[in-house]
mmCIF file of C-alpha atoms in Angstrom:
data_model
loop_
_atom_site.group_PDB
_atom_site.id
_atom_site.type_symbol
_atom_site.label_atom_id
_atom_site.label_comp_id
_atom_site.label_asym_id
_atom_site.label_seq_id
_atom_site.Cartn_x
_atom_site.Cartn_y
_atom_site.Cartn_z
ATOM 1 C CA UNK U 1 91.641 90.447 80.955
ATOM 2 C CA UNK U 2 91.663 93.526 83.298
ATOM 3 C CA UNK U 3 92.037 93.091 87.233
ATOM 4 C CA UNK U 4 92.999 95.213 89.779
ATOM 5 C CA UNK U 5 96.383 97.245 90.822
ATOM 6 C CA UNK U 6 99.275 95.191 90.432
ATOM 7 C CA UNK U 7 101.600 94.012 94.140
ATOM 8 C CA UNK U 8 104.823 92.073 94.116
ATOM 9 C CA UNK U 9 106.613 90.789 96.454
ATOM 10 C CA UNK U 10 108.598 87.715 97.968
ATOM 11 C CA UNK U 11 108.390 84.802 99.412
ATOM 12 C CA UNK U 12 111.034 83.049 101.860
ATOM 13 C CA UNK U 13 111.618 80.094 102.940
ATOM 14 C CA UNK U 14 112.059 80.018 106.479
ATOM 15 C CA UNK U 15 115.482 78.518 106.474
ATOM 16 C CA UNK U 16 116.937 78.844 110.027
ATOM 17 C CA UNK U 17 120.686 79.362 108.266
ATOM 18 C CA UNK U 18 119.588 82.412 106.393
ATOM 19 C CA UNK U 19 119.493 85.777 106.962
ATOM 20 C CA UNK U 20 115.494 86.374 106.876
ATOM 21 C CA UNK U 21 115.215 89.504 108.984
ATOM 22 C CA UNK U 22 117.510 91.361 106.604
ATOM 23 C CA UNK U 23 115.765 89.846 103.222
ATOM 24 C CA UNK U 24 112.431 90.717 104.668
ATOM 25 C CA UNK U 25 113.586 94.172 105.421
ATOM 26 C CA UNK U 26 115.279 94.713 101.870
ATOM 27 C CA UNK U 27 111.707 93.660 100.353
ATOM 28 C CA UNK U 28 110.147 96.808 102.333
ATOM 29 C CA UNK U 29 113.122 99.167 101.374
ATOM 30 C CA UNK U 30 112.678 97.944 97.892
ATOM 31 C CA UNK U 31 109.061 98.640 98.235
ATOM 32 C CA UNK U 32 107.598 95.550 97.685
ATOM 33 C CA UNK U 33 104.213 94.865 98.394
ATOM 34 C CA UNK U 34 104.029 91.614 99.976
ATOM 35 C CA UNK U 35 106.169 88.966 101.947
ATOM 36 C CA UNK U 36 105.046 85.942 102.023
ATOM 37 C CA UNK U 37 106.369 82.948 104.638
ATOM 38 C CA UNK U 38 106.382 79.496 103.606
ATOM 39 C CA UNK U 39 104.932 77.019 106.609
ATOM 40 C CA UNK U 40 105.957 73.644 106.705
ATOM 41 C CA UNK U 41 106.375 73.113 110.325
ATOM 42 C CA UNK U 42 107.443 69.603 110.401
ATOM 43 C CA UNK U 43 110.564 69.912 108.503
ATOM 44 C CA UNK U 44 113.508 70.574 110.552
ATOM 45 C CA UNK U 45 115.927 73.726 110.707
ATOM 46 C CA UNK U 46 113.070 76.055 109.841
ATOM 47 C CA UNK U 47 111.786 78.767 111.926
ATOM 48 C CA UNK U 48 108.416 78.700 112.685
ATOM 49 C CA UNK U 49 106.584 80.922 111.048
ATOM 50 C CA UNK U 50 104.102 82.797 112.683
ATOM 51 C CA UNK U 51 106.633 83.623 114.912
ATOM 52 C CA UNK U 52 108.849 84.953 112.128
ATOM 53 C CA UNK U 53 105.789 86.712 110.896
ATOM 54 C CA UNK U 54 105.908 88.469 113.829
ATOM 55 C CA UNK U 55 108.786 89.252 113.673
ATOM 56 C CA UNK U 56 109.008 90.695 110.316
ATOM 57 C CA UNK U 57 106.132 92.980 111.229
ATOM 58 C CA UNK U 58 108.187 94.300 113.781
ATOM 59 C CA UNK U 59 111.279 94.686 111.434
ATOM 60 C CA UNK U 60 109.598 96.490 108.914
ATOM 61 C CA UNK U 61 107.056 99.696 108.964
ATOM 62 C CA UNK U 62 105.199 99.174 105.087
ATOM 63 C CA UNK U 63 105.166 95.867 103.811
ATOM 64 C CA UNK U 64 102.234 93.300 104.300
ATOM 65 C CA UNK U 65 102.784 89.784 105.414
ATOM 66 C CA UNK U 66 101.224 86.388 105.247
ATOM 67 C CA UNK U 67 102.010 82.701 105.766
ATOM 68 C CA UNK U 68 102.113 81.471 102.107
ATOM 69 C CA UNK U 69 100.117 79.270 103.326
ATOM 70 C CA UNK U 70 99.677 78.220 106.924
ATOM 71 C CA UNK U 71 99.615 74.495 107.397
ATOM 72 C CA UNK U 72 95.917 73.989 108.902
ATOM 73 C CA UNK U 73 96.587 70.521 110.310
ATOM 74 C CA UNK U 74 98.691 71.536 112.109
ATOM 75 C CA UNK U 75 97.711 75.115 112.835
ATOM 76 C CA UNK U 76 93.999 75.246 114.941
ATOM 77 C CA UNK U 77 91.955 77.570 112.822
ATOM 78 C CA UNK U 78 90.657 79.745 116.002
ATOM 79 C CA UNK U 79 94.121 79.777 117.753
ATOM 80 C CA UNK U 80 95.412 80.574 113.714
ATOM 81 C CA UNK U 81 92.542 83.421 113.586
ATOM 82 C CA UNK U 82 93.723 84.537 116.649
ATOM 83 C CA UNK U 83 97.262 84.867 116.114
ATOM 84 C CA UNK U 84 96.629 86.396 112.507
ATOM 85 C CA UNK U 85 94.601 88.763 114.365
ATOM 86 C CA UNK U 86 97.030 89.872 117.128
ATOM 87 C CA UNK U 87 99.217 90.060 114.503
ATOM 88 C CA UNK U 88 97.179 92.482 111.994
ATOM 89 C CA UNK U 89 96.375 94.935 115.127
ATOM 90 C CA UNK U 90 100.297 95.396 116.332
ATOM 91 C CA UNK U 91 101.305 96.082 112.744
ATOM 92 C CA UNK U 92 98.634 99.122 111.929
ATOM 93 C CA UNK U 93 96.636 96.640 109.488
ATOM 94 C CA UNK U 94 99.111 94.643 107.368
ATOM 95 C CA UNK U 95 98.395 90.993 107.538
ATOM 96 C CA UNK U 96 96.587 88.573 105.372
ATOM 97 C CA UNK U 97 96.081 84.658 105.217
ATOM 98 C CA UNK U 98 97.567 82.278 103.467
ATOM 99 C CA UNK U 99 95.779 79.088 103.831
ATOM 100 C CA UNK U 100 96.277 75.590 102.932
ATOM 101 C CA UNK U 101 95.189 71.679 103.854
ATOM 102 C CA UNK U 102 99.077 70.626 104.164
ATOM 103 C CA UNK U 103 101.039 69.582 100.805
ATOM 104 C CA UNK U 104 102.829 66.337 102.884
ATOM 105 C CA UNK U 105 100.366 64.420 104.499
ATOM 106 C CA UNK U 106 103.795 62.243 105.880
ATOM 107 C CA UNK U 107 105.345 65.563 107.534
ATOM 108 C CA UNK U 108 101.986 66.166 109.252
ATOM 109 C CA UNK U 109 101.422 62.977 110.359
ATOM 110 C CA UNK U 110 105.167 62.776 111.875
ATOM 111 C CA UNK U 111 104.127 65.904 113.381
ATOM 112 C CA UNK U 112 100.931 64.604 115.503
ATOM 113 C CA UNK U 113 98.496 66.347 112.631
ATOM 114 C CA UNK U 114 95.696 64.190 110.996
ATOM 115 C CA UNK U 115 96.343 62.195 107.874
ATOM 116 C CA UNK U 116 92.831 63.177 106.124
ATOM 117 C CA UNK U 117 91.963 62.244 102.270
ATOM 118 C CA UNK U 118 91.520 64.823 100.126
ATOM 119 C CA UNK U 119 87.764 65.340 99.935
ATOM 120 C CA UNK U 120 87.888 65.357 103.824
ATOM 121 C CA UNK U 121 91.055 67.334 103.646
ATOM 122 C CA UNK U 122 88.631 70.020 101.554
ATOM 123 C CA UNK U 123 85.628 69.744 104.103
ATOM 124 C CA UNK U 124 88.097 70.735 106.631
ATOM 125 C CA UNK U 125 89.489 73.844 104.983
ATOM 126 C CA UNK U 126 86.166 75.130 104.214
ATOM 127 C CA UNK U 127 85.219 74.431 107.848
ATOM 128 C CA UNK U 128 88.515 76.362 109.265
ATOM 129 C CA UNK U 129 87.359 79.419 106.775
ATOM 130 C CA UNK U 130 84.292 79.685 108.752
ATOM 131 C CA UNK U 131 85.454 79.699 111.877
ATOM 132 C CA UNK U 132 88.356 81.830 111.407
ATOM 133 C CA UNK U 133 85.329 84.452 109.910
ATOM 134 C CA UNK U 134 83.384 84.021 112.938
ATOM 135 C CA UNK U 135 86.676 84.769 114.939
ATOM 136 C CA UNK U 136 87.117 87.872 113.464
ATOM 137 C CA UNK U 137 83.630 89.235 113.530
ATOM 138 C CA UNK U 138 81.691 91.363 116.209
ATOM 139 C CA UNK U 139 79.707 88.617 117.096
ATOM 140 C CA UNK U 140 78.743 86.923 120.285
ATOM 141 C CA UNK U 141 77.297 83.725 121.563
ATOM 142 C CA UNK U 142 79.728 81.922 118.307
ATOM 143 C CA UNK U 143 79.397 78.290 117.687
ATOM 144 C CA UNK U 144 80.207 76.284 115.483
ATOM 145 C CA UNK U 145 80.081 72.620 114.946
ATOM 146 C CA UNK U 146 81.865 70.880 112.165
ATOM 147 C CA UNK U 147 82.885 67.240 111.001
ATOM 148 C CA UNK U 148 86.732 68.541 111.591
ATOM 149 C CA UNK U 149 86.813 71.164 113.970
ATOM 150 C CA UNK U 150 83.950 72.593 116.975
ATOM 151 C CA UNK U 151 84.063 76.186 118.071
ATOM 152 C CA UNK U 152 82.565 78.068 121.140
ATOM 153 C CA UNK U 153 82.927 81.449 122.113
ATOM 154 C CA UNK U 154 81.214 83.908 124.275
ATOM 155 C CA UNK U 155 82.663 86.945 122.317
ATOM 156 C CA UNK U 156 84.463 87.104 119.168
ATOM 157 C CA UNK U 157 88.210 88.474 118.767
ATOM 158 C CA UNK U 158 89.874 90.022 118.951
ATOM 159 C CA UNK U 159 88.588 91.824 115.588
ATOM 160 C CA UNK U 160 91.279 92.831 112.747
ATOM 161 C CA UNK U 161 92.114 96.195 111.864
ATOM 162 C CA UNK U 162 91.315 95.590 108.588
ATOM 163 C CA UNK U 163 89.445 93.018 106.688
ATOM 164 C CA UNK U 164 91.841 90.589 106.255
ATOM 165 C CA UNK U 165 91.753 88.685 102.825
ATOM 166 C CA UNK U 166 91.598 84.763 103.444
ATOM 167 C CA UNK U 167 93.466 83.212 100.009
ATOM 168 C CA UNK U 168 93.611 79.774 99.764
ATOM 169 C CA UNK U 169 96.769 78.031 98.446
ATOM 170 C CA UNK U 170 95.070 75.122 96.352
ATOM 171 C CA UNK U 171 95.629 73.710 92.637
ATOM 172 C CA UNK U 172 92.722 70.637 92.403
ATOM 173 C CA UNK U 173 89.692 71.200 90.345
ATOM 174 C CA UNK U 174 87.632 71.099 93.563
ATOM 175 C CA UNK U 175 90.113 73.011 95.416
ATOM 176 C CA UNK U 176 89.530 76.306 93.267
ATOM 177 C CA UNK U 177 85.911 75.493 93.250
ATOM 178 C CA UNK U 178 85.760 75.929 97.407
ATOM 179 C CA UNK U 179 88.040 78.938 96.592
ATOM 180 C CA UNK U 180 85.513 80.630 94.349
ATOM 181 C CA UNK U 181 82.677 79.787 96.437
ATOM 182 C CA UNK U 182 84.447 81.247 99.865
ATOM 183 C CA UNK U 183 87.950 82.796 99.353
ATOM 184 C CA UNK U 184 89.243 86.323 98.881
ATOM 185 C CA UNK U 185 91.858 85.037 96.517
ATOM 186 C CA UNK U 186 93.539 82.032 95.063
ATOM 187 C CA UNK U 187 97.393 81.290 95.610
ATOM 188 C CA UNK U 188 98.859 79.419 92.619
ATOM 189 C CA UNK U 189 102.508 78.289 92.743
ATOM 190 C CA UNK U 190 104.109 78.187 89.428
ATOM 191 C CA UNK U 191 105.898 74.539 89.472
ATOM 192 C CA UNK U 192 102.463 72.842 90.305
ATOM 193 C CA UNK U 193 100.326 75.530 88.374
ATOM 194 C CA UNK U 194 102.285 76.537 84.617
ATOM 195 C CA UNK U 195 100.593 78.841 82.557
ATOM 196 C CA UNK U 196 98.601 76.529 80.766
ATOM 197 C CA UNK U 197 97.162 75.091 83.816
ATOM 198 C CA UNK U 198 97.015 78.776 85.037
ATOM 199 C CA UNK U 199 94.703 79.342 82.400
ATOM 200 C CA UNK U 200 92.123 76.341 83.211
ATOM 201 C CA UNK U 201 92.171 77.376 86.963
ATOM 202 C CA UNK U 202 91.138 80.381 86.372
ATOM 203 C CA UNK U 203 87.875 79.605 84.446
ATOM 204 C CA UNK U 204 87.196 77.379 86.889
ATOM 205 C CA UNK U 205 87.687 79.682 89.713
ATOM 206 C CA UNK U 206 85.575 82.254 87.976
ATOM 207 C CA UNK U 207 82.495 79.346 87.118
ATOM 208 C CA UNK U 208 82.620 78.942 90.864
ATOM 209 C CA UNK U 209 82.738 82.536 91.948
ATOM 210 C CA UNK U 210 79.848 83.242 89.406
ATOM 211 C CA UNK U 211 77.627 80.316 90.339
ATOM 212 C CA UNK U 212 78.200 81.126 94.106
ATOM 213 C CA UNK U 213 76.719 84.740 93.271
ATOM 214 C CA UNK U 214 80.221 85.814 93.937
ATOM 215 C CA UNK U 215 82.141 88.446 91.414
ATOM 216 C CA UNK U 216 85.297 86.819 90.638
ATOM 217 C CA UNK U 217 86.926 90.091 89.975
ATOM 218 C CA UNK U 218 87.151 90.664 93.694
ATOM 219 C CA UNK U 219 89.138 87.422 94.193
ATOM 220 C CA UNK U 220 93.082 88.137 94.404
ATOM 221 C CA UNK U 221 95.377 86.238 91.741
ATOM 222 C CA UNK U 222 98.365 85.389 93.913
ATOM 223 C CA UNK U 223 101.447 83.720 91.738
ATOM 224 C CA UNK U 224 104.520 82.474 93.464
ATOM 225 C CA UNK U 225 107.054 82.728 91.153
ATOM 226 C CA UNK U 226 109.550 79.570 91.341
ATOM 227 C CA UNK U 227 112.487 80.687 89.124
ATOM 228 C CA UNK U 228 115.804 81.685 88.681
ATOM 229 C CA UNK U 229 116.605 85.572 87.723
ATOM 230 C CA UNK U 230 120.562 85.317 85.815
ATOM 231 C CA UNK U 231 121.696 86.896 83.006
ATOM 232 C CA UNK U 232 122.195 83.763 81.098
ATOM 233 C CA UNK U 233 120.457 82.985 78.151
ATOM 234 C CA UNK U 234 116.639 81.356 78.672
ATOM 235 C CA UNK U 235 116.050 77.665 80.312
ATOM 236 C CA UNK U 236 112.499 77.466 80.280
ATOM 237 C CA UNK U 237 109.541 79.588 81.713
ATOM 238 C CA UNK U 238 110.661 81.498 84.656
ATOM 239 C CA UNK U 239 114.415 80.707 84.142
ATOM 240 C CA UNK U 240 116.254 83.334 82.243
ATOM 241 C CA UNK U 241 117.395 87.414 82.079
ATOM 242 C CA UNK U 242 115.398 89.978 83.664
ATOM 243 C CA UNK U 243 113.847 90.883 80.210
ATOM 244 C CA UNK U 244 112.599 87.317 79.867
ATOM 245 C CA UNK U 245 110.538 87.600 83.387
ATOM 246 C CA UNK U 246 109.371 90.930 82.282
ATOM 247 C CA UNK U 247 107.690 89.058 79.172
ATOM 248 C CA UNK U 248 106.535 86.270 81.163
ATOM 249 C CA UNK U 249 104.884 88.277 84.241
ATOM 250 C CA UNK U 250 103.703 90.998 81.712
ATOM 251 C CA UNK U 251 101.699 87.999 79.781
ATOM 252 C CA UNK U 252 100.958 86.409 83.331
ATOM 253 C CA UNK U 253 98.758 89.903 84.558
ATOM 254 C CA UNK U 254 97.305 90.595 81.042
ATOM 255 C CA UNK U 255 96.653 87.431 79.201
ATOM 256 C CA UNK U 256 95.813 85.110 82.882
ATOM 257 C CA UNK U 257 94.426 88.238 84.874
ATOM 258 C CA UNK U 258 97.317 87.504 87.376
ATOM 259 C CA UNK U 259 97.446 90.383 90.134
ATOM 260 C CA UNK U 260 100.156 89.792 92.925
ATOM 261 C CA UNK U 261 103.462 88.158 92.020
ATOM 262 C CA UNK U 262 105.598 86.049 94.897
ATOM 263 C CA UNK U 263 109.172 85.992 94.282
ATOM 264 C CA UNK U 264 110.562 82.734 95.522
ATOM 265 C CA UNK U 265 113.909 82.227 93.585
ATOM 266 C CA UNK U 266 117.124 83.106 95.043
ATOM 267 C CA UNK U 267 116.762 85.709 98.038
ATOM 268 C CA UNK U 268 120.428 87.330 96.473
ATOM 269 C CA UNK U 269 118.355 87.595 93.192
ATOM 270 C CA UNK U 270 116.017 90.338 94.925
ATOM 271 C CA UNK U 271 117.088 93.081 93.901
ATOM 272 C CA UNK U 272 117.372 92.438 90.492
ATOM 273 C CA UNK U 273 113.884 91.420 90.484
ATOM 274 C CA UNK U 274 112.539 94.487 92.893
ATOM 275 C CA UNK U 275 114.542 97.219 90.765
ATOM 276 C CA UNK U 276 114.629 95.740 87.190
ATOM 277 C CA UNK U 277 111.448 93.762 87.030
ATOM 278 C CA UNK U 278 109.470 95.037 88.807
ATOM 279 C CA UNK U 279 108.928 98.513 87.252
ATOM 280 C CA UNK U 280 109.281 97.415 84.068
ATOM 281 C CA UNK U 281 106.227 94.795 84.220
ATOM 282 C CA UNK U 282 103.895 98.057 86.056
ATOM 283 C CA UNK U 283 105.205 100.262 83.426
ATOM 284 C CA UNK U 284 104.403 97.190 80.244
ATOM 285 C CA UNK U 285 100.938 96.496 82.071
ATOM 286 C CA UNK U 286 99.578 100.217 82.732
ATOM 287 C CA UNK U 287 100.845 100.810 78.829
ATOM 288 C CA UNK U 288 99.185 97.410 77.177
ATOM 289 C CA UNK U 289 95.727 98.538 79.741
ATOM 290 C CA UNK U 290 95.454 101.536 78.181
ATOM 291 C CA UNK U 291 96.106 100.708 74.689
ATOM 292 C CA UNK U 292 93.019 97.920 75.261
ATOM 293 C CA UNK U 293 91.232 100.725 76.287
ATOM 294 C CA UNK U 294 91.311 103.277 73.448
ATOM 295 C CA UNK U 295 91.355 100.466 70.964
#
């Protein structure tokens, strides 16, 4: 299974304690690809993170961010659009959006968001892709009027610099059917997705792509990568010596068609996993490519 060019990066959890600034700004000197900011708003002692987004953006001068993934309950999906969009324009083009329908429906509630079930919870994401869309285009005269959410506009904006890729962070069977039929790519975390699982969600991810008219090869494989990088001996998938997560993430992009890798073990792990891994997986997937190619 062949997909497109390979991006790594990390993940961080916006722990108020920790040094995020500087990890964010060793993933761009390492020359990462991606940094990705966890959003759970309603727990405490975390920073918020759009605002670290922001932040980050303005701390580094190559890497793209993304919430990984915003918390629509309690994030408005026009005020979200238009932050993500602010956002992309300061930083010459490098944001996309992470997007999710909240993984603790107590936290949002505690938080004045909307307990909703999880069909509803679905019908509401979909709803929140559409609108952030019609945010972003060049349209005017928008409405929009949903079971969740109503939007009104006499112009649209302000418009991206780029066309930002909307990737949904879901794992249900229905979930990754809305994310074939509308998404730019699927976000899979590896303690609720394993690779056996992996493998189911993507054939159903592809079913939906295909029956929506869609080509799933255009929809971004985003793995967040819950581990622990040590030069111990192996403890299970994900949990052992750098050559063990070369293996694993090597089989992840050719065997599962996996195409961007999150980081999210230990931020002191980094470079390990920037400088070691990294370049070895490129190097084992560009080889194993060809070698399916002359064969």
């Amino acid at each position: 299974m062949t997909r497109g060019p390979l991006r790594f990066g990390l993940s961080l959890d916006p722990d108020v304690s920790a040094p995020l600034i500087r990890a964010a700004q060793e993933a761009d000197r390492f020359g990462l690809d991606l940094l990705g900011v966890r959003d759970r708003p309603f727990r405490r002692d975390t920073a918020d993170a759009l605002t670290l987004l922001a932040a980050v953006l303005a701390g580094t001068s190559r890497i793209r961010a993304l919430p990984v993934v915003a918390c629509l309950p309690l994030r408005p999906p026009a005020a979200l659009a238009k932050a993500i969009a602010t956002m992309d324009r300061l930083s010459g083009g490098r944001v996309e959006l992470g997007l999710g329908a909240g993984m603790s429906p107590d936290g949002i509630e505690a938080y004045g968001g909307p307990r909703l079930g999880a069909a509803a919870a679905r019908r509401a994401l979909e709803e929140a892709v559409q609108i952030i869309r019609l945010h972003w285009s060049d349209q005017n005269g928008l409405r929009f009027q949903g079971e969740h959410y109503r939007f009104a506009a006499a112009q649209a904006g302000p418009v991206p610099v780029h066309q930002i890729g909307i990737w949904l962070g879901v794992t249900g069977p229905r979930g990754l059917d809305l994310a074939g039929r509308v998404a730019d790519g699927w976000i899979a975390p590896s303690s609720l997705v394993p690779p056996k699982r992996l493998a189911d969600g993507q054939r159903r991810l592809d079913d939906a792509a295909l029956r929506a008219g869609r080509d799933p090869g255009e929809i971004r494989r985003v793995y967040v990568l819950e581990g622990s990088l040590d030069a111990s001996d192996s403890r299970g998938f994900l949990h052992g010596p750098p050559r063990q997560w070369i293996y694993e993430l090597t089989e992840l992009a050719i065997g599962h068609g996996v195409d961007s890798f999150l980081f999210a073990g230990d931020p002191e792990q980094l470079p390990v996993f920037a400088l070691e891994v990294v370049p070895a997986v490129r190097e084992q997937v560009t080889r194993e490519r060809a070698g399916a190619l002359q064969a």
